[in-house]
């Protein structure tokens, strides 16, 4: 359990950090699209390569990247705005994934495929080497974000100025979206496709209510993500029937509720005042 606790705590911290940037870039719904778009990739990878975890996660990552490309095509080639394109893409990819999943479960030993855990998560099933891969990937993501923190910050707050001083904004944006997609894929086994986006956005939203400073917001988002993940693992271990992923999301939601009450009652700010 200790290895799972360490791995998921790192997952929570990294999710909170990336969720903060997604929130500032107003890409929260895009993160949700990433999560739902992984399902057809997982199912197709299962049909092509079996139950090897590497195949399944690679399929999920490719599928999530394809969903971003499809959103880009819709927004640039039609008159639909990004929110409509995201809703359409999410529905199509997830619907296709559910059709594939239903078909797999009806064929032969499909009910033993274990693909359901990619929907709802099953942290207790993580193997030691999988936790090691998860922790390593999270640390690498945090290193990339730390190295490009100033560039990401400038891109989020003043895109025009970033372009004017010669920053490769399009590549930075693509890198940030790629990191978010990778984060979603990494969290599939523990939180599941349906709940991973909540583990990313909810701690970041709670941190946003607590401070006006970006650096403090990032640290708080990481802290809230860590508390949510660690609390989910510990409660699942103490009460064996509790699923880890949903408990993590419930703890994150409770932290958001506390932050909301703190901002609008203790600090006495009116609801129409924005940070």
PDB file of C-alpha atoms in Angstrom:
ATOM      1  CA  UNK A   1       0.000   0.000   0.000  1.00  0.00           C
ATOM      2  CA  UNK A   2       2.912   2.347   0.704  1.00  0.00           C
ATOM      3  CA  UNK A   3       4.038   2.303  -2.934  1.00  0.00           C
ATOM      4  CA  UNK A   4       0.503   3.015  -4.124  1.00  0.00           C
ATOM      5  CA  UNK A   5       0.254   5.875  -1.619  1.00  0.00           C
ATOM      6  CA  UNK A   6       3.495   7.443  -2.871  1.00  0.00           C
ATOM      7  CA  UNK A   7       2.593   6.992  -6.530  1.00  0.00           C
ATOM      8  CA  UNK A   8      -0.907   8.404  -6.232  1.00  0.00           C
ATOM      9  CA  UNK A   9       0.287  11.292  -4.069  1.00  0.00           C
ATOM     10  CA  UNK A  10       2.644  12.278  -6.886  1.00  0.00           C
ATOM     11  CA  UNK A  11      -0.228  11.799  -9.328  1.00  0.00           C
ATOM     12  CA  UNK A  12      -2.395  14.145  -7.271  1.00  0.00           C
ATOM     13  CA  UNK A  13       0.308  16.811  -7.069  1.00  0.00           C
ATOM     14  CA  UNK A  14       1.037  16.693 -10.797  1.00  0.00           C
ATOM     15  CA  UNK A  15      -2.663  16.707 -11.650  1.00  0.00           C
ATOM     16  CA  UNK A  16      -3.186  19.795  -9.513  1.00  0.00           C
ATOM     17  CA  UNK A  17      -0.304  21.665 -11.171  1.00  0.00           C
ATOM     18  CA  UNK A  18      -1.425  20.874 -14.718  1.00  0.00           C
ATOM     19  CA  UNK A  19      -5.039  21.515 -13.762  1.00  0.00           C
ATOM     20  CA  UNK A  20      -4.074  25.014 -12.636  1.00  0.00           C
ATOM     21  CA  UNK A  21      -2.617  25.829 -16.047  1.00  0.00           C
ATOM     22  CA  UNK A  22      -5.603  24.243 -17.793  1.00  0.00           C
ATOM     23  CA  UNK A  23      -7.912  26.410 -15.695  1.00  0.00           C
ATOM     24  CA  UNK A  24      -5.935  29.572 -16.453  1.00  0.00           C
ATOM     25  CA  UNK A  25      -5.925  28.746 -20.176  1.00  0.00           C
ATOM     26  CA  UNK A  26      -9.680  28.108 -19.972  1.00  0.00           C
ATOM     27  CA  UNK A  27      -9.127  24.555 -21.169  1.00  0.00           C
ATOM     28  CA  UNK A  28     -10.972  22.680 -18.425  1.00  0.00           C
ATOM     29  CA  UNK A  29     -13.478  21.181 -20.865  1.00  0.00           C
ATOM     30  CA  UNK A  30     -10.607  20.149 -23.126  1.00  0.00           C
ATOM     31  CA  UNK A  31      -9.229  18.077 -20.242  1.00  0.00           C
ATOM     32  CA  UNK A  32     -12.623  16.388 -19.951  1.00  0.00           C
ATOM     33  CA  UNK A  33     -12.547  15.674 -23.672  1.00  0.00           C
ATOM     34  CA  UNK A  34      -9.091  14.106 -23.279  1.00  0.00           C
ATOM     35  CA  UNK A  35     -10.387  11.827 -20.557  1.00  0.00           C
ATOM     36  CA  UNK A  36     -13.464  10.604 -22.421  1.00  0.00           C
ATOM     37  CA  UNK A  37     -11.575  10.263 -25.703  1.00  0.00           C
ATOM     38  CA  UNK A  38      -9.200   7.690 -24.214  1.00  0.00           C
ATOM     39  CA  UNK A  39     -11.848   4.950 -24.159  1.00  0.00           C
ATOM     40  CA  UNK A  40     -11.905   4.082 -27.894  1.00  0.00           C
ATOM     41  CA  UNK A  41      -8.105   4.048 -27.921  1.00  0.00           C
ATOM     42  CA  UNK A  42      -8.016   1.588 -25.027  1.00  0.00           C
ATOM     43  CA  UNK A  43     -10.593  -0.670 -26.683  1.00  0.00           C
ATOM     44  CA  UNK A  44      -8.887  -0.645 -30.093  1.00  0.00           C
ATOM     45  CA  UNK A  45      -5.518  -1.336 -28.475  1.00  0.00           C
ATOM     46  CA  UNK A  46      -7.087  -4.283 -26.639  1.00  0.00           C
ATOM     47  CA  UNK A  47      -8.453  -5.678 -29.892  1.00  0.00           C
ATOM     48  CA  UNK A  48      -5.098  -5.279 -31.645  1.00  0.00           C
ATOM     49  CA  UNK A  49      -2.619  -6.155 -28.931  1.00  0.00           C
ATOM     50  CA  UNK A  50      -4.409  -7.865 -26.087  1.00  0.00           C
ATOM     51  CA  UNK A  51      -4.207  -6.927 -22.406  1.00  0.00           C
ATOM     52  CA  UNK A  52      -0.619  -5.620 -22.302  1.00  0.00           C
ATOM     53  CA  UNK A  53      -0.752  -2.400 -20.298  1.00  0.00           C
ATOM     54  CA  UNK A  54       1.728  -0.637 -22.566  1.00  0.00           C
ATOM     55  CA  UNK A  55      -0.529  -1.198 -25.571  1.00  0.00           C
ATOM     56  CA  UNK A  56      -3.602   0.008 -23.720  1.00  0.00           C
ATOM     57  CA  UNK A  57      -2.011   3.221 -22.428  1.00  0.00           C
ATOM     58  CA  UNK A  58      -0.429   3.967 -25.802  1.00  0.00           C
ATOM     59  CA  UNK A  59      -3.818   3.561 -27.448  1.00  0.00           C
ATOM     60  CA  UNK A  60      -5.388   5.881 -24.884  1.00  0.00           C
ATOM     61  CA  UNK A  61      -2.726   8.549 -25.461  1.00  0.00           C
ATOM     62  CA  UNK A  62      -3.007   8.399 -29.256  1.00  0.00           C
ATOM     63  CA  UNK A  63      -6.791   8.572 -29.067  1.00  0.00           C
ATOM     64  CA  UNK A  64      -6.683  11.627 -26.801  1.00  0.00           C
ATOM     65  CA  UNK A  65      -4.281  13.398 -29.183  1.00  0.00           C
ATOM     66  CA  UNK A  66      -6.558  12.571 -32.117  1.00  0.00           C
ATOM     67  CA  UNK A  67      -9.437  14.176 -30.250  1.00  0.00           C
ATOM     68  CA  UNK A  68      -7.435  17.405 -29.982  1.00  0.00           C
ATOM     69  CA  UNK A  69      -6.743  17.330 -33.704  1.00  0.00           C
ATOM     70  CA  UNK A  70     -10.415  16.798 -34.423  1.00  0.00           C
ATOM     71  CA  UNK A  71     -11.365  19.754 -32.220  1.00  0.00           C
ATOM     72  CA  UNK A  72      -8.837  21.899 -34.079  1.00  0.00           C
ATOM     73  CA  UNK A  73     -10.246  20.862 -37.456  1.00  0.00           C
ATOM     74  CA  UNK A  74     -13.807  21.665 -36.407  1.00  0.00           C
ATOM     75  CA  UNK A  75     -12.961  25.082 -34.964  1.00  0.00           C
ATOM     76  CA  UNK A  76     -10.805  26.154 -37.912  1.00  0.00           C
ATOM     77  CA  UNK A  77     -12.860  24.697 -40.778  1.00  0.00           C
ATOM     78  CA  UNK A  78     -16.379  25.449 -39.549  1.00  0.00           C
ATOM     79  CA  UNK A  79     -18.201  28.269 -37.803  1.00  0.00           C
ATOM     80  CA  UNK A  80     -18.614  26.261 -34.624  1.00  0.00           C
ATOM     81  CA  UNK A  81     -16.938  27.654 -31.521  1.00  0.00           C
ATOM     82  CA  UNK A  82     -14.567  25.669 -29.362  1.00  0.00           C
ATOM     83  CA  UNK A  83     -17.124  24.729 -26.702  1.00  0.00           C
ATOM     84  CA  UNK A  84     -19.416  23.193 -29.334  1.00  0.00           C
ATOM     85  CA  UNK A  85     -16.480  21.388 -30.948  1.00  0.00           C
ATOM     86  CA  UNK A  86     -15.400  20.000 -27.579  1.00  0.00           C
ATOM     87  CA  UNK A  87     -18.890  18.786 -26.714  1.00  0.00           C
ATOM     88  CA  UNK A  88     -19.251  17.148 -30.129  1.00  0.00           C
ATOM     89  CA  UNK A  89     -15.843  15.473 -29.950  1.00  0.00           C
ATOM     90  CA  UNK A  90     -16.388  14.241 -26.404  1.00  0.00           C
ATOM     91  CA  UNK A  91     -19.738  12.706 -27.312  1.00  0.00           C
ATOM     92  CA  UNK A  92     -18.517  11.032 -30.504  1.00  0.00           C
ATOM     93  CA  UNK A  93     -15.339   9.557 -29.036  1.00  0.00           C
ATOM     94  CA  UNK A  94     -16.958   8.371 -25.823  1.00  0.00           C
ATOM     95  CA  UNK A  95     -19.963   6.941 -27.663  1.00  0.00           C
ATOM     96  CA  UNK A  96     -17.675   5.050 -30.037  1.00  0.00           C
ATOM     97  CA  UNK A  97     -15.675   3.791 -27.077  1.00  0.00           C
ATOM     98  CA  UNK A  98     -18.786   2.531 -25.297  1.00  0.00           C
ATOM     99  CA  UNK A  99     -19.869   0.663 -28.445  1.00  0.00           C
ATOM    100  CA  UNK A 100     -16.448  -0.997 -28.647  1.00  0.00           C
ATOM    101  CA  UNK A 101     -16.446  -1.813 -24.928  1.00  0.00           C
ATOM    102  CA  UNK A 102     -19.895  -3.397 -25.128  1.00  0.00           C
ATOM    103  CA  UNK A 103     -18.801  -5.463 -28.118  1.00  0.00           C
ATOM    104  CA  UNK A 104     -15.639  -6.651 -26.362  1.00  0.00           C
ATOM    105  CA  UNK A 105     -17.625  -7.718 -23.298  1.00  0.00           C
ATOM    106  CA  UNK A 106     -19.961  -9.785 -25.465  1.00  0.00           C
ATOM    107  CA  UNK A 107     -17.192 -11.612 -27.301  1.00  0.00           C
ATOM    108  CA  UNK A 108     -15.748 -14.715 -25.656  1.00  0.00           C
ATOM    109  CA  UNK A 109     -14.012 -13.868 -22.402  1.00  0.00           C
ATOM    110  CA  UNK A 110     -14.588 -10.136 -22.830  1.00  0.00           C
ATOM    111  CA  UNK A 111     -16.001  -9.778 -19.342  1.00  0.00           C
ATOM    112  CA  UNK A 112     -12.567 -10.758 -18.032  1.00  0.00           C
ATOM    113  CA  UNK A 113     -10.863  -8.090 -20.148  1.00  0.00           C
ATOM    114  CA  UNK A 114     -10.543  -5.711 -17.182  1.00  0.00           C
ATOM    115  CA  UNK A 115     -11.304  -2.685 -19.344  1.00  0.00           C
ATOM    116  CA  UNK A 116     -13.957  -1.464 -16.923  1.00  0.00           C
ATOM    117  CA  UNK A 117     -11.246  -0.228 -14.589  1.00  0.00           C
ATOM    118  CA  UNK A 118     -10.230   2.337 -17.199  1.00  0.00           C
ATOM    119  CA  UNK A 119     -13.664   3.902 -16.768  1.00  0.00           C
ATOM    120  CA  UNK A 120     -13.819   3.999 -12.971  1.00  0.00           C
ATOM    121  CA  UNK A 121     -10.247   3.291 -11.879  1.00  0.00           C
ATOM    122  CA  UNK A 122      -8.867   0.560  -9.642  1.00  0.00           C
ATOM    123  CA  UNK A 123      -5.868   1.849  -7.728  1.00  0.00           C
ATOM    124  CA  UNK A 124      -5.575  -1.297  -5.625  1.00  0.00           C
ATOM    125  CA  UNK A 125      -4.752  -3.281  -8.775  1.00  0.00           C
ATOM    126  CA  UNK A 126      -1.610  -1.239  -9.502  1.00  0.00           C
ATOM    127  CA  UNK A 127       1.528  -3.379  -9.564  1.00  0.00           C
ATOM    128  CA  UNK A 128       4.833  -2.159  -8.063  1.00  0.00           C
ATOM    129  CA  UNK A 129       6.474  -1.625 -11.458  1.00  0.00           C
ATOM    130  CA  UNK A 130       3.395   0.277 -12.674  1.00  0.00           C
ATOM    131  CA  UNK A 131       3.617   2.557  -9.640  1.00  0.00           C
ATOM    132  CA  UNK A 132       7.282   3.104 -10.473  1.00  0.00           C
ATOM    133  CA  UNK A 133       6.458   4.111 -14.049  1.00  0.00           C
ATOM    134  CA  UNK A 134       3.698   6.389 -12.774  1.00  0.00           C
ATOM    135  CA  UNK A 135       5.953   8.135 -10.255  1.00  0.00           C
ATOM    136  CA  UNK A 136       8.749   8.566 -12.812  1.00  0.00           C
ATOM    137  CA  UNK A 137       6.407  10.052 -15.397  1.00  0.00           C
ATOM    138  CA  UNK A 138       4.918  12.450 -12.835  1.00  0.00           C
ATOM    139  CA  UNK A 139       8.368  13.645 -11.773  1.00  0.00           C
ATOM    140  CA  UNK A 140       9.370  14.216 -15.402  1.00  0.00           C
ATOM    141  CA  UNK A 141       6.196  16.223 -16.030  1.00  0.00           C
ATOM    142  CA  UNK A 142       6.883  18.361 -12.961  1.00  0.00           C
ATOM    143  CA  UNK A 143      10.458  18.953 -14.166  1.00  0.00           C
ATOM    144  CA  UNK A 144       9.208  20.102 -17.578  1.00  0.00           C
ATOM    145  CA  UNK A 145       6.652  22.429 -16.001  1.00  0.00           C
ATOM    146  CA  UNK A 146       9.286  23.816 -13.639  1.00  0.00           C
ATOM    147  CA  UNK A 147      11.727  24.440 -16.492  1.00  0.00           C
ATOM    148  CA  UNK A 148       9.095  26.244 -18.585  1.00  0.00           C
ATOM    149  CA  UNK A 149       7.178  27.872 -15.745  1.00  0.00           C
ATOM    150  CA  UNK A 150       7.839  31.458 -16.864  1.00  0.00           C
ATOM    151  CA  UNK A 151       6.936  30.675 -20.471  1.00  0.00           C
ATOM    152  CA  UNK A 152       3.713  28.888 -19.511  1.00  0.00           C
ATOM    153  CA  UNK A 153       2.787  31.746 -17.184  1.00  0.00           C
ATOM    154  CA  UNK A 154       3.308  34.395 -19.845  1.00  0.00           C
ATOM    155  CA  UNK A 155       1.353  32.356 -22.381  1.00  0.00           C
ATOM    156  CA  UNK A 156      -1.578  32.044 -19.974  1.00  0.00           C
ATOM    157  CA  UNK A 157      -1.782  35.718 -19.007  1.00  0.00           C
ATOM    158  CA  UNK A 158      -0.561  37.671 -22.045  1.00  0.00           C
ATOM    159  CA  UNK A 159      -0.463  35.596 -25.207  1.00  0.00           C
ATOM    160  CA  UNK A 160      -0.002  38.627 -27.477  1.00  0.00           C
ATOM    161  CA  UNK A 161       3.059  39.823 -25.560  1.00  0.00           C
ATOM    162  CA  UNK A 162       4.500  36.312 -25.606  1.00  0.00           C
ATOM    163  CA  UNK A 163       4.139  36.297 -29.392  1.00  0.00           C
ATOM    164  CA  UNK A 164       5.662  39.775 -29.647  1.00  0.00           C
ATOM    165  CA  UNK A 165       8.846  38.788 -27.799  1.00  0.00           C
ATOM    166  CA  UNK A 166       9.291  35.717 -29.964  1.00  0.00           C
ATOM    167  CA  UNK A 167       8.116  32.872 -27.753  1.00  0.00           C
ATOM    168  CA  UNK A 168       6.928  29.800 -29.701  1.00  0.00           C
ATOM    169  CA  UNK A 169       3.433  30.097 -28.262  1.00  0.00           C
ATOM    170  CA  UNK A 170       1.850  27.488 -30.517  1.00  0.00           C
ATOM    171  CA  UNK A 171       4.480  24.924 -29.593  1.00  0.00           C
ATOM    172  CA  UNK A 172       4.228  25.791 -25.911  1.00  0.00           C
ATOM    173  CA  UNK A 173       0.453  25.445 -26.064  1.00  0.00           C
ATOM    174  CA  UNK A 174       0.779  22.115 -27.856  1.00  0.00           C
ATOM    175  CA  UNK A 175       3.292  20.935 -25.251  1.00  0.00           C
ATOM    176  CA  UNK A 176       0.990  21.926 -22.401  1.00  0.00           C
ATOM    177  CA  UNK A 177      -1.936  20.112 -24.010  1.00  0.00           C
ATOM    178  CA  UNK A 178       0.277  17.073 -24.580  1.00  0.00           C
ATOM    179  CA  UNK A 179       1.292  17.042 -20.917  1.00  0.00           C
ATOM    180  CA  UNK A 180      -2.353  17.255 -19.872  1.00  0.00           C
ATOM    181  CA  UNK A 181      -3.232  14.384 -22.210  1.00  0.00           C
ATOM    182  CA  UNK A 182      -0.362  12.328 -20.775  1.00  0.00           C
ATOM    183  CA  UNK A 183      -1.535  13.126 -17.252  1.00  0.00           C
ATOM    184  CA  UNK A 184      -5.029  11.915 -18.075  1.00  0.00           C
ATOM    185  CA  UNK A 185      -3.623   8.658 -19.453  1.00  0.00           C
ATOM    186  CA  UNK A 186      -1.435   8.144 -16.377  1.00  0.00           C
ATOM    187  CA  UNK A 187      -4.467   8.498 -14.121  1.00  0.00           C
ATOM    188  CA  UNK A 188      -6.691   6.040 -15.978  1.00  0.00           C
ATOM    189  CA  UNK A 189      -5.782   3.044 -13.832  1.00  0.00           C
ATOM    190  CA  UNK A 190      -6.270   4.824 -10.516  1.00  0.00           C
ATOM    191  CA  UNK A 191      -9.033   7.413 -11.034  1.00  0.00           C
ATOM    192  CA  UNK A 192     -10.554   6.274 -14.329  1.00  0.00           C
ATOM    193  CA  UNK A 193     -11.530   8.200 -17.446  1.00  0.00           C
ATOM    194  CA  UNK A 194     -14.753   9.490 -15.903  1.00  0.00           C
ATOM    195  CA  UNK A 195     -13.140  10.965 -12.782  1.00  0.00           C
ATOM    196  CA  UNK A 196      -9.596  11.907 -13.799  1.00  0.00           C
ATOM    197  CA  UNK A 197     -10.595  15.351 -15.022  1.00  0.00           C
ATOM    198  CA  UNK A 198     -12.164  16.082 -11.623  1.00  0.00           C
ATOM    199  CA  UNK A 199      -8.874  15.201  -9.927  1.00  0.00           C
ATOM    200  CA  UNK A 200      -7.152  17.729 -12.184  1.00  0.00           C
ATOM    201  CA  UNK A 201      -9.576  20.645 -12.167  1.00  0.00           C
ATOM    202  CA  UNK A 202     -11.141  20.535  -8.677  1.00  0.00           C
ATOM    203  CA  UNK A 203      -7.909  21.085  -6.669  1.00  0.00           C
ATOM    204  CA  UNK A 204      -6.926  23.854  -9.087  1.00  0.00           C
ATOM    205  CA  UNK A 205     -10.331  25.509  -8.741  1.00  0.00           C
ATOM    206  CA  UNK A 206     -10.076  25.346  -4.947  1.00  0.00           C
ATOM    207  CA  UNK A 207      -6.611  26.909  -5.085  1.00  0.00           C
ATOM    208  CA  UNK A 208      -7.909  29.647  -7.390  1.00  0.00           C
ATOM    209  CA  UNK A 209     -10.424  30.654  -4.740  1.00  0.00           C
ATOM    210  CA  UNK A 210      -7.726  30.936  -2.073  1.00  0.00           C
ATOM    211  CA  UNK A 211      -5.228  33.315  -3.640  1.00  0.00           C
ATOM    212  CA  UNK A 212      -4.551  35.878  -6.359  1.00  0.00           C
ATOM    213  CA  UNK A 213      -0.885  34.894  -6.741  1.00  0.00           C
ATOM    214  CA  UNK A 214      -0.038  32.357  -9.421  1.00  0.00           C
ATOM    215  CA  UNK A 215       2.914  30.777  -7.628  1.00  0.00           C
ATOM    216  CA  UNK A 216       0.871  30.234  -4.467  1.00  0.00           C
ATOM    217  CA  UNK A 217      -2.032  28.936  -6.536  1.00  0.00           C
ATOM    218  CA  UNK A 218       0.236  26.314  -8.126  1.00  0.00           C
ATOM    219  CA  UNK A 219       1.541  25.170  -4.732  1.00  0.00           C
ATOM    220  CA  UNK A 220      -1.957  25.024  -3.265  1.00  0.00           C
ATOM    221  CA  UNK A 221      -3.283  23.088  -6.253  1.00  0.00           C
ATOM    222  CA  UNK A 222      -0.466  20.566  -5.828  1.00  0.00           C
ATOM    223  CA  UNK A 223      -1.147  20.345  -2.080  1.00  0.00           C
ATOM    224  CA  UNK A 224      -4.892  19.870  -2.552  1.00  0.00           C
ATOM    225  CA  UNK A 225      -4.238  17.217  -5.190  1.00  0.00           C
ATOM    226  CA  UNK A 226      -1.849  15.401  -2.866  1.00  0.00           C
ATOM    227  CA  UNK A 227      -4.320  15.508   0.029  1.00  0.00           C
ATOM    228  CA  UNK A 228      -7.112  14.218  -2.201  1.00  0.00           C
ATOM    229  CA  UNK A 229      -5.050  11.325  -3.545  1.00  0.00           C
ATOM    230  CA  UNK A 230      -3.521  10.369  -0.203  1.00  0.00           C
ATOM    231  CA  UNK A 231      -6.893  10.579   1.523  1.00  0.00           C
ATOM    232  CA  UNK A 232      -8.478   8.378  -1.129  1.00  0.00           C
ATOM    233  CA  UNK A 233      -5.799   5.709  -0.774  1.00  0.00           C
ATOM    234  CA  UNK A 234      -5.906   5.711   3.032  1.00  0.00           C
ATOM    235  CA  UNK A 235      -9.699   5.614   3.271  1.00  0.00           C
ATOM    236  CA  UNK A 236      -9.835   2.840   0.699  1.00  0.00           C
ATOM    237  CA  UNK A 237      -7.296   0.876   2.751  1.00  0.00           C
ATOM    238  CA  UNK A 238      -9.146   1.446   6.031  1.00  0.00           C
ATOM    239  CA  UNK A 239     -12.583   0.743   4.585  1.00  0.00           C
ATOM    240  CA  UNK A 240     -11.929  -1.936   2.002  1.00  0.00           C
ATOM    241  CA  UNK A 241     -15.167  -1.528   0.092  1.00  0.00           C
ATOM    242  CA  UNK A 242     -14.605   2.128  -0.753  1.00  0.00           C
ATOM    243  CA  UNK A 243     -13.326   2.736  -4.308  1.00  0.00           C
ATOM    244  CA  UNK A 244     -10.176   4.851  -4.356  1.00  0.00           C
ATOM    245  CA  UNK A 245     -10.927   7.056  -7.371  1.00  0.00           C
ATOM    246  CA  UNK A 246     -14.365   8.304  -6.315  1.00  0.00           C
ATOM    247  CA  UNK A 247     -13.136   8.916  -2.756  1.00  0.00           C
ATOM    248  CA  UNK A 248     -10.260  11.030  -4.098  1.00  0.00           C
ATOM    249  CA  UNK A 249     -12.709  13.141  -6.075  1.00  0.00           C
ATOM    250  CA  UNK A 250     -15.031  13.515  -3.073  1.00  0.00           C
ATOM    251  CA  UNK A 251     -12.145  14.742  -0.915  1.00  0.00           C
ATOM    252  CA  UNK A 252     -11.138  17.214  -3.632  1.00  0.00           C
ATOM    253  CA  UNK A 253     -14.742  18.423  -3.790  1.00  0.00           C
ATOM    254  CA  UNK A 254     -14.797  18.861  -0.007  1.00  0.00           C
ATOM    255  CA  UNK A 255     -11.619  20.958  -0.221  1.00  0.00           C
ATOM    256  CA  UNK A 256     -13.264  23.082  -2.905  1.00  0.00           C
ATOM    257  CA  UNK A 257     -16.310  23.584  -0.672  1.00  0.00           C
ATOM    258  CA  UNK A 258     -14.073  24.687   2.208  1.00  0.00           C
ATOM    259  CA  UNK A 259     -12.209  27.107  -0.075  1.00  0.00           C
ATOM    260  CA  UNK A 260     -15.508  28.480  -1.357  1.00  0.00           C
ATOM    261  CA  UNK A 261     -16.836  29.061   2.160  1.00  0.00           C
ATOM    262  CA  UNK A 262     -13.540  30.633   3.209  1.00  0.00           C
ATOM    263  CA  UNK A 263     -13.577  33.064   0.316  1.00  0.00           C
ATOM    264  CA  UNK A 264     -17.191  34.183   0.477  1.00  0.00           C
ATOM    265  CA  UNK A 265     -17.864  34.023   4.219  1.00  0.00           C
ATOM    266  CA  UNK A 266     -14.643  34.407   6.210  1.00  0.00           C
ATOM    267  CA  UNK A 267     -13.071  36.895   3.804  1.00  0.00           C
ATOM    268  CA  UNK A 268     -16.442  38.454   3.078  1.00  0.00           C
ATOM    269  CA  UNK A 269     -15.977  38.854  -0.690  1.00  0.00           C
ATOM    270  CA  UNK A 270     -19.049  39.302  -2.819  1.00  0.00           C
ATOM    271  CA  UNK A 271     -19.731  36.694  -5.447  1.00  0.00           C
ATOM    272  CA  UNK A 272     -19.445  39.115  -8.354  1.00  0.00           C
ATOM    273  CA  UNK A 273     -15.917  40.096  -7.381  1.00  0.00           C
ATOM    274  CA  UNK A 274     -13.426  38.173  -9.472  1.00  0.00           C
ATOM    275  CA  UNK A 275      -9.775  37.629  -8.582  1.00  0.00           C
TER     276      UNK A 275
END
